[in-house]
XYZ file of C-alpha atoms in Angstrom:
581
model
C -54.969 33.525 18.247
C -56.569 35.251 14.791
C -59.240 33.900 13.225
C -57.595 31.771 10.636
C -55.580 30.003 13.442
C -59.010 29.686 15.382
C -60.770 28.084 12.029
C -58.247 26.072 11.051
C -56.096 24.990 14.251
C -52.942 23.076 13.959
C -52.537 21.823 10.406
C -50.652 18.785 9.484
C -50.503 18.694 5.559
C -49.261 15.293 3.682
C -48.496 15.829 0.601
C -48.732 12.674 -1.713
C -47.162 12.925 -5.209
C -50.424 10.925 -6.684
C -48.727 9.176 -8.938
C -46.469 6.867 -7.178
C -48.197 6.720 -3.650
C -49.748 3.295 -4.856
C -46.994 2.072 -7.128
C -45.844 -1.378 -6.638
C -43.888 -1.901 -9.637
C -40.095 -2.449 -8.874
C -38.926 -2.413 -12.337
C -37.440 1.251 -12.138
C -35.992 1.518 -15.790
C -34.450 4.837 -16.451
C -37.049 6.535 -18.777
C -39.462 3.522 -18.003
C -42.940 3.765 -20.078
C -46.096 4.023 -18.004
C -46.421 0.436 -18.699
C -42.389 -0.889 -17.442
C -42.729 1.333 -14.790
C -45.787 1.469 -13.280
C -48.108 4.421 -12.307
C -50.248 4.830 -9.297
C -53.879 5.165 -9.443
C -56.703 7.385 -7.598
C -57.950 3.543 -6.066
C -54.609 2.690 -4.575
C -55.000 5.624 -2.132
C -57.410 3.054 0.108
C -59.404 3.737 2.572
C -57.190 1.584 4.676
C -53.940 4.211 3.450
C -56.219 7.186 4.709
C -56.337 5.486 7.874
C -53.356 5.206 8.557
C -52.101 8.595 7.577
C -54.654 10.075 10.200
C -53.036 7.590 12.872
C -49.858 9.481 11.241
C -51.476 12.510 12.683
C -52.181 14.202 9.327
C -54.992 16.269 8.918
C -54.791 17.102 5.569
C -53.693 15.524 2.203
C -52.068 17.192 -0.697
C -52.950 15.286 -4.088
C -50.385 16.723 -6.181
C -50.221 15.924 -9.815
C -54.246 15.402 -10.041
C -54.899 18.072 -12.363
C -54.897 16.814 -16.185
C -51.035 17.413 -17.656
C -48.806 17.286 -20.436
C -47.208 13.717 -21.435
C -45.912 11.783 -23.765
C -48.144 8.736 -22.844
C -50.801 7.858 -25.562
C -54.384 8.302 -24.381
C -55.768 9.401 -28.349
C -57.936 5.979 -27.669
C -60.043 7.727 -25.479
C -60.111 11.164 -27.631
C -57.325 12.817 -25.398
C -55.045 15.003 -27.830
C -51.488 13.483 -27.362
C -48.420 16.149 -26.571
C -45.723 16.105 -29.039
C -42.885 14.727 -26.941
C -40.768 17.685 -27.765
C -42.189 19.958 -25.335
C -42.835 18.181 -22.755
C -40.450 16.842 -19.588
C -39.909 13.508 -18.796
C -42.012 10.260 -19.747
C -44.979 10.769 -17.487
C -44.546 14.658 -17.740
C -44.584 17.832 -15.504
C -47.516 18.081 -13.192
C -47.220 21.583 -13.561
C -47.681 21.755 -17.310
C -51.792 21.717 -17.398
C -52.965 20.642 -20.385
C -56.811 21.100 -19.156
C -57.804 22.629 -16.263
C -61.365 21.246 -15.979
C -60.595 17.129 -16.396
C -57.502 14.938 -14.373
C -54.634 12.688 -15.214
C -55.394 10.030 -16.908
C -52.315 8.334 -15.655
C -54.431 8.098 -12.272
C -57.396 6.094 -13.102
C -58.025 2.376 -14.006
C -60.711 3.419 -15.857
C -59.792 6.469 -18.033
C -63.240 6.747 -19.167
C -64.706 7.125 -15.323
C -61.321 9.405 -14.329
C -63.313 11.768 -13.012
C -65.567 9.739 -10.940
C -62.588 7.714 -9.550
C -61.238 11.235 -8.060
C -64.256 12.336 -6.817
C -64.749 9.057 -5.022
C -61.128 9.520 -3.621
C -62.254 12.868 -2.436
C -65.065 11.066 -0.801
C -62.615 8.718 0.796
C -60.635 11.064 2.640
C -63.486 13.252 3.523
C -65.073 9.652 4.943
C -61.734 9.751 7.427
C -61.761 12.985 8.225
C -58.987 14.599 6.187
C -58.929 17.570 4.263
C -58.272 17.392 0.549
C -55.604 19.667 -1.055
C -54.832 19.592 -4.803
C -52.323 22.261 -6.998
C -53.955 24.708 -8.507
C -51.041 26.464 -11.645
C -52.609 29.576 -12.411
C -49.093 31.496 -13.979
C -48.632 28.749 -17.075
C -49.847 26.297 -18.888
C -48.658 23.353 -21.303
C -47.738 24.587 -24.563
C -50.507 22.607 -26.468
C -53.187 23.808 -23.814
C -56.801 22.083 -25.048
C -59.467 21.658 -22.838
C -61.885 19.114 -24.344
C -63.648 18.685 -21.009
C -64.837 22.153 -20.042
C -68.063 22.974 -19.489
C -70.702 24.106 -22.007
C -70.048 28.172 -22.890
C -66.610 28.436 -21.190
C -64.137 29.180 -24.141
C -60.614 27.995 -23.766
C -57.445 30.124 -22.910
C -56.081 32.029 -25.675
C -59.917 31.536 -27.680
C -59.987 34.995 -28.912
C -56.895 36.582 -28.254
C -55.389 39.334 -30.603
C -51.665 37.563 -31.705
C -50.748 40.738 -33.413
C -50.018 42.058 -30.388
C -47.430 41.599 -27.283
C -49.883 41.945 -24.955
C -53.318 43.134 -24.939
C -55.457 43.239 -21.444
C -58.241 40.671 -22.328
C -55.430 38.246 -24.107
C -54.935 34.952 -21.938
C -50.587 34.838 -23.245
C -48.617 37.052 -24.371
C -47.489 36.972 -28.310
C -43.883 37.765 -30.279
C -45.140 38.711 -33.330
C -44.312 37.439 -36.621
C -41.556 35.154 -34.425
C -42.167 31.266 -34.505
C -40.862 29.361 -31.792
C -38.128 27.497 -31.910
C -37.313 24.836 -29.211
C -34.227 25.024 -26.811
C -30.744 23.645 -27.938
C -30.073 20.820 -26.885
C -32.932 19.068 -26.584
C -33.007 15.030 -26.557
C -36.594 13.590 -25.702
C -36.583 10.118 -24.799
C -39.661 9.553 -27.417
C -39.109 10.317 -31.258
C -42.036 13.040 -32.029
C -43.921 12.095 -35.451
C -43.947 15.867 -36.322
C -42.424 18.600 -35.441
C -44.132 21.027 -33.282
C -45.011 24.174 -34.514
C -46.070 27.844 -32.610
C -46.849 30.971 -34.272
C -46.942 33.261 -33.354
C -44.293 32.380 -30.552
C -45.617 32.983 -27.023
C -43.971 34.073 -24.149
C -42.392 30.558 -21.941
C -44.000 30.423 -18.273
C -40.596 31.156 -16.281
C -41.301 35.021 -17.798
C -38.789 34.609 -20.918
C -40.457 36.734 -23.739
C -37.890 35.161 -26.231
C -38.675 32.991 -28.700
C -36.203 30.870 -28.075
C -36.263 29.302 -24.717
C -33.308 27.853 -23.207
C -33.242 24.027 -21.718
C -33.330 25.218 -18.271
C -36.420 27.335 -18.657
C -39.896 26.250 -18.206
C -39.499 25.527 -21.794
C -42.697 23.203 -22.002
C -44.958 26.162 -20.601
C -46.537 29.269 -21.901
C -47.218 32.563 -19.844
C -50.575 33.381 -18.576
C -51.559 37.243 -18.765
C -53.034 38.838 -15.724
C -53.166 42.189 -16.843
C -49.485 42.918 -16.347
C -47.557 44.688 -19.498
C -44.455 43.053 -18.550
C -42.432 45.136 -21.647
C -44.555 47.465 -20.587
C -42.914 48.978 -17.741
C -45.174 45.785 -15.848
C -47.817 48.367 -16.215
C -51.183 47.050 -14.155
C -54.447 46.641 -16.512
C -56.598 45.618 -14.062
C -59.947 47.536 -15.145
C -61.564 46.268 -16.781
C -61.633 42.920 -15.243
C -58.946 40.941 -17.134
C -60.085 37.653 -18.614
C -57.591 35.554 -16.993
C -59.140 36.595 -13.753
C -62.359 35.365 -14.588
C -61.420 32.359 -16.172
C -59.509 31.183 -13.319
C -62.056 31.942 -10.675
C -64.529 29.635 -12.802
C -61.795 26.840 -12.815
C -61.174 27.454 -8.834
C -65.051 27.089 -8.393
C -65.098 23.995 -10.375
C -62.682 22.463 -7.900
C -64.162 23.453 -4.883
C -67.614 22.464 -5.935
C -66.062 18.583 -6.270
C -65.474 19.048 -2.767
C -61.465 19.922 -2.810
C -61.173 21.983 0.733
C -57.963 24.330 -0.552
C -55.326 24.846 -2.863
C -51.472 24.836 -2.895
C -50.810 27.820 -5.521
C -47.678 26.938 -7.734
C -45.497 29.991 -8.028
C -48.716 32.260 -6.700
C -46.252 35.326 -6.238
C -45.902 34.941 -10.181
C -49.714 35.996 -10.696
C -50.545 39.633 -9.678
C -51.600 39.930 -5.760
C -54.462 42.235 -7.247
C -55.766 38.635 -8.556
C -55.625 36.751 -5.166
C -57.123 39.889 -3.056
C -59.813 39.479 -5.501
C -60.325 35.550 -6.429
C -60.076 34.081 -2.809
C -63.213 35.865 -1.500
C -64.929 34.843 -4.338
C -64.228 31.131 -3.197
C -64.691 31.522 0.533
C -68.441 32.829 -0.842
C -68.281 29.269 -2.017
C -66.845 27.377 0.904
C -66.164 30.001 4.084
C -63.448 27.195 5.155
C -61.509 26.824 2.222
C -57.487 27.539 1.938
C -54.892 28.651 -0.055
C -51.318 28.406 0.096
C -48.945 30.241 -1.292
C -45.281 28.999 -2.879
C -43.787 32.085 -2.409
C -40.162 32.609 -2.451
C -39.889 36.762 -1.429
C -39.769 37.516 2.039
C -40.624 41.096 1.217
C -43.758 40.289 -0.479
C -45.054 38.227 2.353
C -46.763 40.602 4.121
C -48.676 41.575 1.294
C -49.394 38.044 -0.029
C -50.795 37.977 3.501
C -52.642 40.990 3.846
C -53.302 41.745 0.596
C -53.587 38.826 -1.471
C -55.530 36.928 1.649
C -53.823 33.999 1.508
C -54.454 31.420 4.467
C -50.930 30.296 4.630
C -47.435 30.995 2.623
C -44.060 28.444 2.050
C -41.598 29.555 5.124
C -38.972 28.225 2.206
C -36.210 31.278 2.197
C -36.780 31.575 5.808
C -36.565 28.504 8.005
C -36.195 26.038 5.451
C -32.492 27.134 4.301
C -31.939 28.031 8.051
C -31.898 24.392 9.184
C -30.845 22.912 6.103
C -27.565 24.928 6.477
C -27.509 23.515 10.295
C -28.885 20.046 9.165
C -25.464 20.040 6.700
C -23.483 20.842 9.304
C -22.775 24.775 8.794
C -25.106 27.829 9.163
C -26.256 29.088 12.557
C -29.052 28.862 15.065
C -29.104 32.818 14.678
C -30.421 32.726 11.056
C -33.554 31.359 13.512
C -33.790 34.522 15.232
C -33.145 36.345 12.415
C -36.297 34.505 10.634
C -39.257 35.598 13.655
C -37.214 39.087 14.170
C -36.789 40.298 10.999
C -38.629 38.042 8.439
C -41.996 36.574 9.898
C -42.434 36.587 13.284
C -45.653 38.760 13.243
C -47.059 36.265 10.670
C -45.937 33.101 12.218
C -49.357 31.800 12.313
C -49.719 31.893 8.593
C -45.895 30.234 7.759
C -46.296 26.397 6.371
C -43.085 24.763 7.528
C -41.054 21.432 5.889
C -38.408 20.021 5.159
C -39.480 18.093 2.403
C -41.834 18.888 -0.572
C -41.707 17.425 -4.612
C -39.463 20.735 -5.221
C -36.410 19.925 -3.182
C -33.931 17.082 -2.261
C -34.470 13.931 0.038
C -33.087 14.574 3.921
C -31.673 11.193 3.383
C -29.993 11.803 -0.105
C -26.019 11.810 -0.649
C -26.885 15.926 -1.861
C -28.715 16.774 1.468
C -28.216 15.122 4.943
C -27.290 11.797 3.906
C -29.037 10.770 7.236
C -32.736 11.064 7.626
C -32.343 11.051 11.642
C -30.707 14.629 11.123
C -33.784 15.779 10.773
C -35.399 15.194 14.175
C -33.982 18.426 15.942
C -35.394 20.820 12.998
C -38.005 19.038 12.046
C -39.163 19.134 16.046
C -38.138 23.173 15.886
C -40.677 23.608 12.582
C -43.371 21.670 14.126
C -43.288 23.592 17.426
C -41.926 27.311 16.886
C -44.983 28.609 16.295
C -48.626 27.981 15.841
C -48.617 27.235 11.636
C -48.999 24.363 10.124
C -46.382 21.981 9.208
C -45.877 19.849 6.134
C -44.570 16.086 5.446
C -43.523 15.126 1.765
C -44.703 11.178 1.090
C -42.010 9.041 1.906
C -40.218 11.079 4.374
C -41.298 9.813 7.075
C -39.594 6.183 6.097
C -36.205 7.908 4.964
C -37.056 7.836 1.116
C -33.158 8.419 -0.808
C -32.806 8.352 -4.412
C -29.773 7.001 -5.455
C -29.919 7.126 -9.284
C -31.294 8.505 -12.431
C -34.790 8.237 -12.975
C -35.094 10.292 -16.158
C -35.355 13.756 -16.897
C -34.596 15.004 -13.895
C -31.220 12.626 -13.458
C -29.729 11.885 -10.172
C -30.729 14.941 -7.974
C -31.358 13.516 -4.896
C -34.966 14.489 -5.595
C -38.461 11.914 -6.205
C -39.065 12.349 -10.128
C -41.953 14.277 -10.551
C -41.242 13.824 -14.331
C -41.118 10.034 -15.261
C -42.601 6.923 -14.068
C -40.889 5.158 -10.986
C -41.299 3.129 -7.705
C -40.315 4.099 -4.825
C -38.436 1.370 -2.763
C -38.782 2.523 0.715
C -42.256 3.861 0.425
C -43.126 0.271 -1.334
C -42.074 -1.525 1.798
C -44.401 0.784 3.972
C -47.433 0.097 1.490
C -46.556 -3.212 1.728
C -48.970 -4.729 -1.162
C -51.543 -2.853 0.109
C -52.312 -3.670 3.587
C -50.533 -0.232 4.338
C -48.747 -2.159 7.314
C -45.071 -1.033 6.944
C -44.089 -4.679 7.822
C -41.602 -4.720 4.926
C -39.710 -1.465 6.243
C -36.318 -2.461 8.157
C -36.006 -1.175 12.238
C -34.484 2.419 11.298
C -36.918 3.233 9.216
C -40.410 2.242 11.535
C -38.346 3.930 14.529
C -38.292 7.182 12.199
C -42.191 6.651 11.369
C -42.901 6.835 14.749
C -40.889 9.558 15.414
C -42.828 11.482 12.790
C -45.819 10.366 14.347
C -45.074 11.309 18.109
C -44.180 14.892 16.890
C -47.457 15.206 14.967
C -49.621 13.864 17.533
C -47.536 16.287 19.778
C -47.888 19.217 18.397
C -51.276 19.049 17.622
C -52.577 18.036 21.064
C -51.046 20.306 23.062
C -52.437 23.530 23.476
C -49.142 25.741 24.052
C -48.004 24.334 20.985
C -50.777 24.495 18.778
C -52.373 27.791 19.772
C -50.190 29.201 22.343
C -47.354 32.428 22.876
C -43.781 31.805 21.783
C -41.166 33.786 23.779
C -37.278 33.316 22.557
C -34.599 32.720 25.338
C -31.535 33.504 23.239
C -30.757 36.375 24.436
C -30.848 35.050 28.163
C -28.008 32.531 27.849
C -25.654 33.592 24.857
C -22.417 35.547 24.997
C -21.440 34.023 28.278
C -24.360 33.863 30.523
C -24.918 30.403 30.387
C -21.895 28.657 30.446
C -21.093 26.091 27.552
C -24.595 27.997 25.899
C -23.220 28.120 22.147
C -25.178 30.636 20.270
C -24.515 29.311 17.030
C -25.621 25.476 17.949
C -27.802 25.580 20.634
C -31.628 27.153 20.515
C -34.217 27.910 22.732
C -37.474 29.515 23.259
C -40.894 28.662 25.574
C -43.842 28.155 24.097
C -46.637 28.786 26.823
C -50.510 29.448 27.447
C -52.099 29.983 31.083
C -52.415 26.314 31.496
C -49.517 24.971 29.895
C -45.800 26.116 29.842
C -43.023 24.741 26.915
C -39.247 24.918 27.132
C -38.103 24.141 24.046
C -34.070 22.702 24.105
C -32.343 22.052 20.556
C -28.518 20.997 19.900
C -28.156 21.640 16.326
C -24.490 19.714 16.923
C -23.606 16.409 14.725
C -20.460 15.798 17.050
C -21.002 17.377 20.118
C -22.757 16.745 23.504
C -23.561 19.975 25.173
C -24.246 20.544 28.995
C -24.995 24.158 29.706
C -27.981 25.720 31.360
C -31.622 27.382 30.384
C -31.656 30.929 32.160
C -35.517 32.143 32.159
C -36.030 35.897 31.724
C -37.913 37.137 35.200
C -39.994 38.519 32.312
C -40.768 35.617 30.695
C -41.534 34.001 33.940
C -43.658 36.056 36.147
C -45.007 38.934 33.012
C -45.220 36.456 30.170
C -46.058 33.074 31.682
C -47.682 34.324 35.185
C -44.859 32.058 37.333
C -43.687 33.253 40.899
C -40.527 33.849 41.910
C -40.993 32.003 44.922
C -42.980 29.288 43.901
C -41.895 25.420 43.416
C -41.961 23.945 40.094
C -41.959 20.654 38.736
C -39.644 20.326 35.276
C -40.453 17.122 33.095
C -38.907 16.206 29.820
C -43.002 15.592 27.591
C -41.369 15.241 23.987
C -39.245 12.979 22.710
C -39.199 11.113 26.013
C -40.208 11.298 29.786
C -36.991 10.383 31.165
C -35.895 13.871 33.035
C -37.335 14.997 35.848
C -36.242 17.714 37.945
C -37.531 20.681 40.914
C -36.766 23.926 40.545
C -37.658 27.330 42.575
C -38.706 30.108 40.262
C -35.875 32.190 41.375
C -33.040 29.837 40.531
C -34.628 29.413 37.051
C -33.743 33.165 36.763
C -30.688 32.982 38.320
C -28.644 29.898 38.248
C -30.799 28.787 35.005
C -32.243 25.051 34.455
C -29.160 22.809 34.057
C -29.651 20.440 31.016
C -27.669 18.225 28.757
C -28.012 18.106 25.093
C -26.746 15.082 22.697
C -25.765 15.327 19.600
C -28.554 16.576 17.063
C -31.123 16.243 20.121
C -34.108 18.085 21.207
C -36.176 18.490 24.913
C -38.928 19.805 24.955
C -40.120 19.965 28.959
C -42.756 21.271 30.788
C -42.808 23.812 33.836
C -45.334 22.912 36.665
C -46.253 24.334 39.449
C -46.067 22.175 42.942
């Protein structure tokens, strides 16, 4: 086990889209104001809520959306620049358009003047039941009309300074079109009349890497480019000596952060930003706080190894991977093979550092009409990303009571997604909160049996030590083409997961139709070299995860031989554990 596994064991990450964790408003109008709609607040996240997400099993929470962003709600009363509704997305506005690094959302507090102080007493909350806090940190863009009017004395503000007569320059914060003015995308219909127009010039370069003036609707039209040191018309020529500004401005606004106590950072789009930056930046935070992490949303597999290695990240999105692996299976097409091909060929040497979901603010609801439809289908992967290997997992709010979105909310439409863009409520999450008490007393039977489904697998997998810190060895190749009869390679998947005191098989039917009886063949490899079993020996076989139903004997020879004779329902898992007698 490395030494980030050994720091930070067997992570459980929650992440809670801050704004409508606590929201009990039911109104839901489509492009509802702040006020029809509802927002929720730093306060609502009780300590009775952080309670029960550690009986959950979490171990650390992800406040996304803390960080102070774009909007087209009016907070001028309390000297907060408003945005001009033109550039910015939705009512309530992208979380990942940061309008001021160094202050939060207003949205978030019940006192906007004492915002700050109501997250750092959140912060204190959590820490109070021991949790970890996570919040986003957006270092590739910012909002358009980027102002800081909280940062501290002598820090001057992104773009302060910069030459505009120039494309890029290696001390400018954006990058410039000369003599071009922006113009805003076609098409554009915000659901708030802007008293002005808005007005850029020069024209900067839009976040999603479009050095046009013009961006289109489906770009990150609201955002601007932050420059790292990379000439991207410029043959993406490196200008990394000396240091760039950038650089040092966001190590400042990382330190801020970590000095309110935040204990690591998911980085939005971090494969965007140089890995020169991260190499550099993250030490300079672990001098700070040795235990702190970062997380990469990164969506290259061939850069992973050097966001790793290179750009010392703690852990990286297993997105491209194992993600789209069991969402194809979870649909009802794909293969278990695209799960070998993800530890052969894609991460297997890494596993340890691979964040795993099913779920995050980015893509659709299991239980939506665009995804699953059925947020039991998740069971059998979401067991496999829990248990494969020895990195953490991660649970979007919400899916753990079968959230589905069934209509528009706003900007985004009808996506199967949560808005992260407009004010809403979120039914099935509101019946779990409950008022408050945090009970779940309002949720119907399917969804508390799911809840403690999630919670059984997350109490699981972090308790047991073959799971959270042991070997993984894949039995695939043991029992397909034929030598396990009934064994189908493209449905069925399974692999041991073992330390000297404790030994895994892992059992998954990936089928929605089909019950499978076949048989587990153990390699005499994996038995007596890998897990330190005798041939001769008696063992014990009992079903430990979801239930404790089977029970079985087996000699260590017929394990080789004849194979462990098991049978799978539909979208079902086993997980059982070898003992000797």
């Amino acid at each position: 086990m490395d030494s980030l596994q050994t720091k930070h064991h067997k992570l459980v990450v929650y992440q809670v889209f801050t704004r409508l964790f606590g929201n009990q408003n039911t109104t839901n109008s489509f492009y509802g104001s702040r006020d029809e709609n509802g927002v929720g607040k730093f306060n609502d996240i009780t300590t009775l809520a952080l309670k029960e997400l550690k009986k959950l099993g979490i171990s650390h929470v992800w406040y996304t959306g803390v960080i102070e962003h774009a909007t087209m709600a009016d907070y001028s009363e309390f000297g907060i620049r408003p945005d001009n509704p033109l550039i910015v997305k939705g009512k309530a506005g992208s979380p990942y358009a940061i309008k001021d690094y160094y202050d939060v959302n207003p949205d978030l507090a019940v006192n906007v003047s004492a915002r700050m102080t109501e997250f750092e007493a959140l912060v204190q909350r959590t820490h109070d039941e021991n949790l970890k806090v996570l919040i986003d940190f957006v270092p590739n863009h910012v909002s358009r009309q980027y102002a800081s009017d909280q940062k501290p004395q002598g820090v001057r503000d992104f773009g302060e300074g910069d030459k505009i007569s120039v494309v890029f320059d290696q001390q400018n914060n954006f990058y410039y079109l000369p003599d071009q003015p922006f113009r805003l995308p076609d098409g554009l219909k915000p659901p708030v009349a802007p008293k002005e127009m808005y007005e850029e010039f020069p024209a900067k370069a839009t976040g999603n890497d479009v050095f046009n003036a013009q961006p289109t609707i489906n770009d990150w039209f609201e955002t601007i480019k932050l420059n790292y040191g990379v000439d991207y018309l410029g043959g993406h020529a490196k200008r990394f000596d000396p240091i760039p500004s950038t650089w040092l401005k966001m190590r400042d606004i990382l330190a801020f952060w970590t000095k309110k106590g935040v204990d690591g950072f998911r980085c939005d789009m971090a494969e965007m930003v140089p890995v020169e930056f991260w190499g550099w930046v993250i030490p300079e935070i672990e001098a700070i706080n040795p235990d702190i992490i970062f997380i990469a949303e990164i969506y290259n597999p061939e850069q992973y190894h050097n966001y790793i290695k290179n750009g010392k990240f703690s852990y990286l999105y297993d997105k491209v991977g194992l993600y789209d692996a069991l969402r194809r299976l979870m649909e009802g097409h794909g293969s278990v093979e695209d799960i070998t091909r993800v530890w052969q060929k894609e991460s297997g040497d890494i596993s340890e550092h691979m964040l795993r979901f099913l779920e995050n603010h980015d893509e659709q609801r299991i239980a939506s009409e665009f995804f699953a439809k059925d947020p039991f289908v998740a069971i059998p992967a979401m067991t496999l990303s829990a248990t494969l290997h020895t990195g953490p997992l991660m649970i979007y709010f919400g899916q753990e009571v079968g959230v589905n979105p069934t209509q528009a909310e706003g900007f985004q439409g009808n996506d199967g997604r949560t808005t992260i863009f407009d004010y809403w409520g979120v039914p099935e999450f509101q019946q779990w909160v409950n008022k408050g008490k945090f009970d779940g007393e309002k949720l119907d039977s399917k969804a508390k049996e799911l809840r403690e489904f999630y919670q059984a697998l997350n109490h699981f997998s972090t308790s047991q030590e073959a799971i959270h810190s042991g070997k993984f060895y894949d039995l695939q190749y043991a029992n397909v083409h034929g030598q396990s009869a009934n064994y189908d390679s493209t449905r069925v998947y399974s692999y041991l997961r073992y330390t000297e005191n404790q030994k895994f098989i892992c059992v998954y039917n990936f089928d929605k139709n089909r019950t499978i009886s076949t048989t587990i063949k153990l390699p005499a490899h994996a038995l007596v070299d890998s897990m330190q079993c005798a041939l001769d020996k008696s063992y014990e076989v009992l079903e430990v995860f979801p239930a404790t139903e089977f029970k079985a004997k087996s000699i260590g020879n017929e394990l080789v031989n004849q194979g462990l004779p098991i049978t799978l329902p539909p979208l079902s898992v086993k997980i059982l554990q070898l003992r000797e007698k």
